[in-house]
């Protein structure tokens, strides 16, 4: 047992406010917080409500006296065959220039900017430039289609879109302009778009409202333009990040400036064990929360070097890609999703490729984003010979709820558990009535309010939805929508989502969005999308459709697959449709998705007591050809 972990938790429990005020000393304040927490502000209280800060200052400017010549960002891009290193000095020059251009286009404090960029270092610059201006960025993942982008445009009401001309997937160039133009056509407003042209796929910018960002950015750099960091209140939003909820409408998770700076700086040192000047690599995407927190802000806030990797775990060029990057840049810790390890393991089952690289710099591998299966953890430990650390968190929390704190001293690992709560999180297991369950009993995982710094204070312009989605199920608690248990030693186990969110290759997706697309097809009367088990991606969506009596299934699967790809995006990885005569439902009309999933996965299931027509389950079994053994 790490005494330092126990001592840290006890210090936090004894006086949470003093604990976080102490952690706040890691941040450079314009006006330091006198109070850690104001219980009367916001919906459940606000952290560092009386502080004034600028996050870009903390991520860039404050490091210049000591680290101007130290690499800040390493872009390693096997898909373009390039490697670029920017020092903190270069990053500062670029962020200033980008901020100057954005300001020329009218972006100011409190305004929103959508960023639609692939894994290029300019995406980091664009985010920091918004933060510098006190503007609120909202990064949209490149694998989402026009309709999803339009929903985010409508909700965020941005002044500008900052984009690249294309993304690059291993087998194809993905042009962004047609997609963005389509989203602007569907959305209520069509803000101007600044495109950074990439030579692999330049965009035609002749359309209305399109601008060529490159020359403006280059000119601003050549002129050495600078823009001061705008002081913002600690509780002002740094960004909005949309994530999938139960309904088709994405949730705009709001992130504060001050709490985020404090919690991330604490986590880099104590959870991840990273020191300033070290090279840290998160193999994710800036479009996800993991990318926001640990590609961009976390490492830069502490003066570390971050690797921005534009490639895949396999196929760019092979399953040794991750190990090559670690060796080339002397990475001390890698953070990725279990799906990436499964993909590598499939190609290199005996774990032989790591031996071809000098991995002596590597101290740990961190996994999050979905359940880390013990077999993959075991494979990675044997192949890499470093601790493999599962940790659990959500877009909403912005940093780990549970983890194994390398910086404080590793706790014994229990396979299948992301270990223990981090300070700030009072994790409990509740039954449906909100009563706390004893150790070892599975139930709803909830966090006693208040949530710690960095966690969402609300949803963008939607306090009501924040309350109803997270706080109403269990008054006094934040409902995580994950189910699991806490064992006798205090280890937390995450078993499943309790809502209709699925996790495909570490990407959080709403089955509701896909169902909306399927039912908008004239041949479909109703449908249910579930996340079936998938050996590599963890889950893969499968659509069960009930057709109109006169409709034929002939050719329909391909049509529906194309429609989801077109409207939600390729990242949904929607490839399978099954026609059934009816869907199993409860007597109150709720589709029994969990039971459909069990049948699809070939698991045994109990006949739900509330089922309206048990024959509908037989229909699913027949259609899937893989009957579950009804208990
Ligand atoms: N822009 C455009 N298209 C994208 C995209 C992007 N940014 N990201 C993915 N896609 C496309 C892919 O090209 C693929 O298209 P296809 O159907 O034509 O092949 C589709 O979306 C599905 O992508 P993905 O789920 O990534 O599957 P894959 O088979 O290409 O790769 C893995 C599988 C496991 C290698 C990959 O999913 C991976 O690296 N996952 C790590 C996930 C991760 O980092 N998650 C972050 C949370 S921590
Ligand atoms: P996201 O908001 O995309 O980060 O997804 C959050 C969800 O992913 C969580 O609510 C969990 O369902 C799942 N998740 C994330 N990390 C883990 C983990 N380490 N173990 C199990 N599930 C996880």
PDB file of N, CA and C in Angstrom, residues 109 316 371 404:
ATOM      1  N   UNK A 109     -13.137  37.743 -26.064  1.00  0.00           N
ATOM      2  CA  UNK A 109     -13.460  37.077 -24.800  1.00  0.00           C
ATOM      3  C   UNK A 109     -14.909  36.568 -24.787  1.00  0.00           C
ATOM      4  N   UNK A 316       0.556   2.037 -39.947  1.00  0.00           N
ATOM      5  CA  UNK A 316       1.317   3.249 -40.289  1.00  0.00           C
ATOM      6  C   UNK A 316       2.755   3.109 -39.806  1.00  0.00           C
ATOM      7  N   UNK A 371     -13.210  -0.115 -21.004  1.00  0.00           N
ATOM      8  CA  UNK A 371     -12.714  -1.150 -20.100  1.00  0.00           C
ATOM      9  C   UNK A 371     -11.414  -1.755 -20.657  1.00  0.00           C
ATOM     10  N   UNK A 404      -4.255   4.651 -10.630  1.00  0.00           N
ATOM     11  CA  UNK A 404      -3.191   4.137  -9.773  1.00  0.00           C
ATOM     12  C   UNK A 404      -2.063   5.162  -9.824  1.00  0.00           C
TER      13      UNK A 404
END
